[in-house]
Every structure is written in structure tokens, then in C-alpha cells.
Coordinates of N, CA, C and O in Angstrom, one line a residue:
X19 N 108.3 106.4 102.0 CA 109.2 105.2 102.0 C 108.7 104.2 101.1 O 107.6 103.7 101.3
X20 N 109.5 103.8 100.1 CA 109.0 102.8 99.2 C 109.4 101.4 99.7 O 110.5 101.2 100.2
X21 N 108.5 100.5 99.7 CA 108.7 99.2 100.2 C 109.2 98.3 99.1 O 109.0 98.6 97.9
X22 N 109.8 97.2 99.5 CA 110.2 96.2 98.5 C 109.0 95.4 98.1 O 108.0 95.4 98.9
X23 N 109.0 94.7 97.0 CA 107.9 94.0 96.5 C 107.4 93.0 97.5 O 106.2 92.8 97.7
X24 N 108.3 92.3 98.2 CA 108.0 91.3 99.2 C 107.4 91.9 100.5 O 106.7 91.1 101.3
X25 N 107.5 93.2 100.7 CA 107.0 93.8 101.9 C 105.5 94.2 101.8 O 104.8 94.4 102.8
X26 N 105.1 94.4 100.6 CA 103.7 94.9 100.3 C 102.6 94.0 100.9 O 101.7 94.5 101.5
X27 N 102.7 92.7 100.7 CA 101.5 91.9 101.2 C 101.3 92.0 102.7 O 100.2 92.2 103.1
X28 N 102.4 92.1 103.5 CA 102.2 92.2 104.9 C 101.7 93.6 105.3 O 100.9 93.8 106.2
X29 N 102.2 94.6 104.6 CA 101.8 96.0 104.8 C 100.3 96.2 104.4 O 99.6 96.9 105.2
X30 N 99.9 95.6 103.4 CA 98.5 95.6 102.9 C 97.6 94.9 104.0 O 96.6 95.4 104.3
X31 N 98.1 93.8 104.4 CA 97.3 93.1 105.5 C 97.2 93.9 106.7 O 96.1 93.9 107.3
X32 N 98.3 94.5 107.1 CA 98.2 95.4 108.4 C 97.2 96.5 108.2 O 96.5 96.9 109.1
X33 N 97.3 97.1 107.0 CA 96.4 98.3 106.7 C 94.9 97.8 106.7 O 94.1 98.5 107.2
X34 N 94.7 96.6 106.1 CA 93.3 96.1 106.1 C 92.9 95.8 107.5 O 91.7 96.1 107.9
X35 N 93.8 95.3 108.4 CA 93.4 95.0 109.8 C 93.1 96.3 110.5 O 92.2 96.3 111.3
X36 N 93.8 97.4 110.2 CA 93.5 98.7 110.8 C 92.1 99.1 110.5 O 91.4 99.6 111.3
X37 N 91.7 99.0 109.2 CA 90.4 99.3 108.8 C 89.4 98.5 109.6 O 88.4 99.0 110.1
X38 N 89.6 97.2 109.7 CA 88.7 96.3 110.4 C 88.6 96.7 111.9 O 87.5 96.6 112.4
X39 N 89.7 97.0 112.5 CA 89.7 97.4 113.9 C 88.9 98.7 114.1 O 88.1 98.8 115.0
X40 N 89.0 99.6 113.2 CA 88.2 100.9 113.3 C 86.8 100.6 113.1 O 85.9 101.1 113.8
X41 N 86.4 99.7 112.1 CA 85.0 99.3 111.9 C 84.4 98.7 113.2 O 83.3 98.9 113.5
X42 N 85.2 97.9 113.8 CA 84.8 97.3 115.1 C 84.5 98.3 116.2 O 83.5 98.3 116.8
X43 N 85.4 99.3 116.3 CA 85.2 100.4 117.2 C 83.9 101.2 116.9 O 83.2 101.6 117.8
X44 N 83.7 101.4 115.6 CA 82.5 102.2 115.1 C 81.3 101.4 115.5 O 80.3 102.0 116.0
X45 N 81.3 100.1 115.4 CA 80.1 99.3 115.7 C 79.8 99.4 117.2 O 78.7 99.4 117.7
X46 N 80.9 99.4 118.0 CA 80.7 99.5 119.5 C 80.1 100.8 119.9 O 79.2 100.9 120.7
X47 N 80.6 101.9 119.2 CA 80.1 103.2 119.5 C 78.6 103.3 119.1 O 77.8 103.9 119.8
X48 N 78.3 102.8 117.9 CA 76.9 102.8 117.5 C 76.0 102.0 118.4 O 74.9 102.5 118.7
X49 N 76.5 100.9 118.9 CA 75.7 100.1 119.9 C 75.5 101.0 121.2 O 74.4 101.0 121.7
X50 N 76.5 101.7 121.6 CA 76.4 102.5 122.8 C 75.4 103.6 122.6 O 74.6 103.9 123.4
X51 N 75.5 104.2 121.4 CA 74.5 105.3 121.0 C 73.1 104.8 121.0 O 72.2 105.4 121.5
X52 N 72.9 103.6 120.5 CA 71.6 103.0 120.5 C 71.0 102.7 121.9 O 69.9 103.0 122.1
X53 N 71.9 102.3 122.8 CA 71.5 102.2 124.2 C 71.1 103.5 124.8 O 70.1 103.6 125.5
X54 N 71.9 104.6 124.6 CA 71.5 105.9 125.1 C 70.2 106.4 124.5 O 69.4 107.0 125.2
X55 N 70.1 106.2 123.2 CA 68.8 106.6 122.5 C 67.6 105.8 123.0 O 66.5 106.3 123.2
X56 N 67.8 104.5 123.3 CA 66.7 103.7 123.8 C 66.3 104.2 125.2 O 65.1 104.2 125.5
X57 N 67.3 104.5 126.0 CA 67.0 105.1 127.3 C 66.3 106.4 127.2 O 65.3 106.6 128.0
X58 N 66.6 107.2 126.3 CA 65.9 108.5 126.1 C 64.5 108.2 125.6 O 63.5 108.9 126.1
X59 N 64.3 107.2 124.8 CA 62.9 106.8 124.3 C 62.1 106.3 125.5 O 60.9 106.7 125.6
X60 N 62.7 105.5 126.4 CA 62.0 105.0 127.5 C 61.6 106.1 128.5 O 60.4 106.2 128.9
X61 N 62.5 107.1 128.7 CA 62.1 108.2 129.5 C 60.9 109.0 129.0 O 60.0 109.3 129.6
X62 N 61.0 109.3 127.7 CA 59.9 110.0 127.0 C 58.6 109.3 127.0 O 57.6 109.8 127.1
X63 N 58.7 108.0 126.8 CA 57.5 107.1 126.7 C 56.7 107.1 128.0 O 55.5 107.0 127.9
X64 N 57.4 107.2 129.1 CA 56.7 107.1 130.4 C 56.3 108.4 131.1 O 55.9 108.4 132.2
X65 N 56.5 109.5 130.4 CA 56.1 110.8 130.9 C 54.7 111.0 130.5 O 54.4 111.2 129.3
X66 N 53.8 111.0 131.4 CA 52.4 111.1 131.1 C 51.9 112.4 130.7 O 50.8 112.5 130.1
X67 N 52.7 113.5 131.0 CA 52.2 114.8 130.5 C 52.5 115.1 129.1 O 52.0 116.1 128.5
X68 N 53.2 114.2 128.4 CA 53.4 114.3 126.9 C 52.2 113.8 126.2 O 51.8 112.7 126.4
X69 N 51.6 114.6 125.3 CA 50.3 114.3 124.7 C 50.4 113.6 123.4 O 49.5 112.9 123.0
X70 N 51.5 113.8 122.6 CA 51.6 113.2 121.3 C 53.0 112.8 120.9 O 54.0 113.1 121.7
X71 N 53.2 112.3 119.7 CA 54.5 111.8 119.3 C 55.5 113.0 119.1 O 56.7 112.8 119.4
X72 N 55.0 114.1 118.7 CA 55.9 115.3 118.5 C 56.5 115.7 119.8 O 57.7 116.0 120.0
X73 N 55.7 115.7 120.9 CA 56.2 116.1 122.2 C 57.1 115.0 122.7 O 58.1 115.4 123.4
X74 N 56.9 113.8 122.5 CA 57.8 112.7 122.9 C 59.1 112.8 122.2 O 60.2 112.6 122.8
X75 N 59.1 113.1 120.9 CA 60.3 113.2 120.2 C 61.1 114.4 120.7 O 62.4 114.4 120.8
X76 N 60.4 115.5 121.0 CA 61.1 116.7 121.5 C 61.7 116.4 122.9 O 62.8 116.8 123.2
X77 N 61.0 115.6 123.7 CA 61.5 115.3 125.0 C 62.7 114.3 124.9 O 63.7 114.5 125.6
X78 N 62.6 113.4 123.9 CA 63.8 112.5 123.7 C 65.0 113.3 123.3 O 66.1 113.1 123.8
X79 N 64.8 114.3 122.4 CA 65.9 115.2 122.0 C 66.5 115.9 123.2 O 67.7 116.0 123.3
X80 N 65.6 116.4 124.0 CA 66.1 117.2 125.2 C 66.9 116.2 126.1 O 68.0 116.6 126.6
X81 N 66.5 115.0 126.3 CA 67.2 114.1 127.2 C 68.5 113.8 126.6 O 69.6 113.7 127.3
X82 N 68.6 113.6 125.3 CA 69.9 113.3 124.7 C 70.8 114.5 124.7 O 72.0 114.4 124.9
X83 N 70.3 115.7 124.5 CA 71.1 116.9 124.5 C 71.8 117.2 125.8 O 72.9 117.8 125.9
X84 N 71.2 116.9 126.9 CA 71.7 117.1 128.2 C 72.7 116.0 128.7 O 73.3 116.1 129.8
X85 N 72.7 114.9 128.0 CA 73.6 113.8 128.3 C 75.0 114.0 127.7 O 75.2 113.8 126.5
X86 N 76.0 114.3 128.6 CA 77.3 114.5 128.0 C 77.9 113.2 127.4 O 78.7 113.3 126.5
X87 N 77.5 112.1 127.9 CA 77.9 110.8 127.4 C 77.5 110.6 125.9 O 78.2 110.1 125.1
X88 N 76.3 111.1 125.6 CA 75.8 111.1 124.2 C 76.6 111.9 123.3 O 77.0 111.5 122.2
X89 N 77.0 113.1 123.7 CA 77.8 114.0 123.0 C 79.2 113.4 122.7 O 79.7 113.5 121.6
X90 N 79.8 112.8 123.8 CA 81.1 112.2 123.6 C 81.0 111.0 122.6 O 81.9 110.9 121.8
X91 N 79.9 110.3 122.7 CA 79.8 109.1 121.8 C 79.6 109.6 120.3 O 80.2 109.0 119.4
X92 N 78.9 110.7 120.1 CA 78.7 111.2 118.8 C 80.1 111.8 118.3 O 80.4 111.5 117.1
X93 N 80.8 112.4 119.1 CA 82.2 112.9 118.7 C 83.1 111.7 118.4 O 83.8 111.8 117.4
X94 N 83.0 110.7 119.2 CA 83.9 109.5 119.0 C 83.5 108.9 117.6 O 84.4 108.5 116.9
X95 N 82.2 108.8 117.3 CA 81.8 108.2 116.1 C 82.3 109.1 114.9 O 82.8 108.5 113.9
X96 N 82.2 110.4 115.0 CA 82.7 111.2 113.9 C 84.2 111.0 113.8 O 84.7 110.9 112.6
X97 N 85.0 111.0 114.9 CA 86.4 110.8 114.8 C 86.8 109.5 114.2 O 87.6 109.4 113.3
X98 N 86.1 108.4 114.6 CA 86.3 107.1 114.1 C 86.0 107.0 112.6 O 86.7 106.3 111.8
X99 N 84.9 107.7 112.2 CA 84.6 107.7 110.7 C 85.7 108.3 109.9 O 86.1 107.9 108.8
X100 N 86.3 109.4 110.5 CA 87.4 110.1 109.8 C 88.6 109.2 109.8 O 89.3 109.0 108.8
X101 N 88.9 108.5 110.9 CA 90.1 107.6 111.0 C 89.9 106.5 110.0 O 90.8 106.0 109.3
X102 N 88.7 106.0 109.9 CA 88.4 104.9 108.9 C 88.6 105.3 107.5 O 89.2 104.6 106.7
X103 N 88.2 106.5 107.2 CA 88.4 107.1 105.8 C 89.9 107.2 105.5 O 90.4 106.8 104.4
X104 N 90.7 107.6 106.5 CA 92.2 107.7 106.3 C 92.8 106.4 106.2 O 93.7 106.1 105.4
X105 N 92.3 105.4 107.0 CA 92.9 104.1 107.0 C 92.5 103.4 105.6 O 93.4 102.7 105.0
X106 N 91.3 103.6 105.2 CA 90.9 103.0 103.9 C 91.7 103.6 102.7 O 92.1 102.9 101.8
X107 N 92.0 104.9 102.8 CA 92.8 105.6 101.8 C 94.2 105.1 101.8 O 94.9 104.8 100.8
X108 N 94.8 104.8 103.0 CA 96.1 104.3 103.1 C 96.2 102.9 102.5 O 97.1 102.5 101.8
X109 N 95.1 102.1 102.8 CA 95.1 100.7 102.2 C 95.0 100.8 100.7 O 95.8 100.0 100.1
X110 N 94.2 101.6 100.2 CA 94.1 101.8 98.7 C 95.4 102.2 98.1 O 95.9 101.8 97.1
X111 N 96.1 103.2 98.8 CA 97.4 103.7 98.4 C 98.4 102.5 98.3 O 99.2 102.4 97.3
X112 N 98.4 101.7 99.4 CA 99.4 100.6 99.4 C 99.1 99.6 98.3 O 100.0 99.1 97.6
X113 N 97.8 99.3 98.0 CA 97.4 98.4 96.9 C 97.9 99.0 95.6 O 98.4 98.2 94.7
X114 N 97.7 100.3 95.4 CA 98.1 100.9 94.1 C 99.6 100.9 94.0 O 100.2 100.6 92.9
X115 N 100.4 101.2 95.1 CA 101.8 101.1 95.0 C 102.3 99.7 94.7 O 103.3 99.6 93.9
X116 N 101.7 98.7 95.3 CA 102.0 97.3 95.0 C 101.8 97.0 93.5 O 102.7 96.4 92.9
X117 N 100.7 97.5 93.0 CA 100.5 97.2 91.5 C 101.5 97.9 90.7 O 102.0 97.3 89.7
X118 N 101.9 99.1 91.0 CA 102.9 99.8 90.3 C 104.2 99.1 90.4 O 105.0 99.0 89.4
X119 N 104.6 98.7 91.6 CA 105.9 98.0 91.8 C 105.9 96.7 91.0 O 107.0 96.4 90.4
X120 N 104.8 96.0 90.9 CA 104.8 94.8 90.1 C 105.0 95.1 88.7 O 105.7 94.4 88.0
X121 N 104.3 96.1 88.2 CA 104.5 96.5 86.8 C 105.9 97.0 86.5 O 106.4 96.6 85.4
X122 N 106.5 97.7 87.4 CA 107.9 98.1 87.2 C 108.8 97.0 87.1 O 109.7 96.9 86.3
X123 N 108.6 96.0 88.0 CA 109.4 94.8 88.0 C 109.2 94.0 86.7 O 110.2 93.5 86.1
X124 N 108.0 93.9 86.3 CA 107.8 93.2 85.0 C 108.4 93.9 83.8 O 109.0 93.2 83.0
X125 N 108.4 95.2 83.8 CA 109.0 96.0 82.8 C 110.5 95.8 82.8 O 111.2 95.6 81.8
X126 N 111.1 95.8 84.0 CA 112.6 95.6 84.1 C 113.0 94.2 83.6 O 114.0 94.1 82.9
X127 N 112.2 93.2 83.9 CA 112.5 91.8 83.5 C 112.3 91.8 81.9 O 113.2 91.2 81.2
X128 N 111.3 92.4 81.4 CA 111.1 92.4 79.9 C 112.2 93.1 79.2 O 112.7 92.7 78.2
X129 N 112.7 94.2 79.8 CA 113.8 95.0 79.2 C 115.1 94.2 79.2 O 115.9 94.2 78.3
X130 N 115.3 93.4 80.3 CA 116.5 92.6 80.4 C 116.4 91.5 79.4 O 117.4 91.1 78.7
X131 N 115.2 90.9 79.2 CA 115.1 89.8 78.2 C 115.3 90.3 76.8 O 115.9 89.7 76.0
X132 N 114.7 91.5 76.5 CA 114.9 92.1 75.2 C 116.4 92.4 75.0 O 116.9 92.2 73.9
X133 N 117.1 92.9 76.0 CA 118.5 93.1 75.9 C 119.3 91.9 75.6 O 120.2 91.9 74.8
X134 N 119.0 90.8 76.3 CA 119.6 89.5 76.0 C 119.4 89.0 74.6 O 120.3 88.6 73.9
X135 N 118.1 89.1 74.2 CA 117.8 88.7 72.8 C 118.5 89.5 71.8 O 119.0 89.0 70.8
X136 N 118.6 90.8 72.0 CA 119.3 91.7 71.1 C 120.8 91.3 71.0 O 121.3 91.3 69.9
X137 N 121.4 91.1 72.1 CA 122.8 90.7 72.1 C 123.0 89.4 71.4 O 124.0 89.2 70.7
X138 N 122.1 88.5 71.6 CA 122.2 87.2 70.9 C 122.1 87.3 69.4 O 122.8 86.7 68.7
X139 N 121.2 88.2 69.0 CA 121.0 88.4 67.6 C 122.3 89.1 66.9 O 122.7 88.8 65.8
X140 N 122.9 89.9 67.7 CA 124.1 90.6 67.2 C 125.3 89.8 67.3 O 126.3 90.0 66.7
X141 N 125.2 88.8 68.2 CA 126.4 87.9 68.3 C 127.3 88.2 69.5 O 128.5 87.9 69.4
X142 N 126.8 88.9 70.5 CA 127.7 89.3 71.6 C 127.6 88.3 72.7 O 126.8 87.6 73.0

């Protein structure tokens, strides 16, 4: 559906707002993941039977892998990143359509002016 020239600014603003909303949701999911990872770090740090950093990292990984909330958050982050890419593409598409519509309007105006000048020169 092609928009009229006057409809593009609001459509572009809405598309930009969609990108911003998705970025906000991504930030929230990242913050949630950081809390889950911090909790896994805490659990691994206080287990006295772990002898070195490699064992603590492995324990952290185990804690995160058995946490279904962590998996859901990772899935949500992947989904949101995909949504953001689609929203950004939509925004760019609208911006490009707007540029083309402006150029087409300018061309139509220029052709009308040339037509008027030609008729004046011919005496019509």
C-alpha cells in the first residue's frame, strides 16, 4: 500500500517508535539475563568443593543450563533481536519510499512547469 506524501512522516515516526520499543524490551531481557547469570556466579563462588576458575565456570554453566527461565530469556532475546531487525528494515523501507515519493512529486512539478513554459513559448 502506497502512502500519500503527507502520511509518511507519521508512519516513519511509528516505525521508529516500534524499533525503540523493541530495544527497550531487549534491554529488559538482557538485564534479566544478567541477574540470572549473577545468581549462577554466586552459587558457583560459594561451593567450596570447586578448586579453580575452570571448575567454577563449568558449575556456572551447569546452573544456567538447568534453569528453564534462563533458556526462555535467551529465546526471548533471540526473538526480539529478529523483531528489531524486521522493524529496522521496515523503518528504512518507509524512509526510502518517502524519498522516492518526494522525488516523484518534484519530477511531476518540474514536468508541469516545463509544459507551461513550452505552451507559453508556442503561444498557447
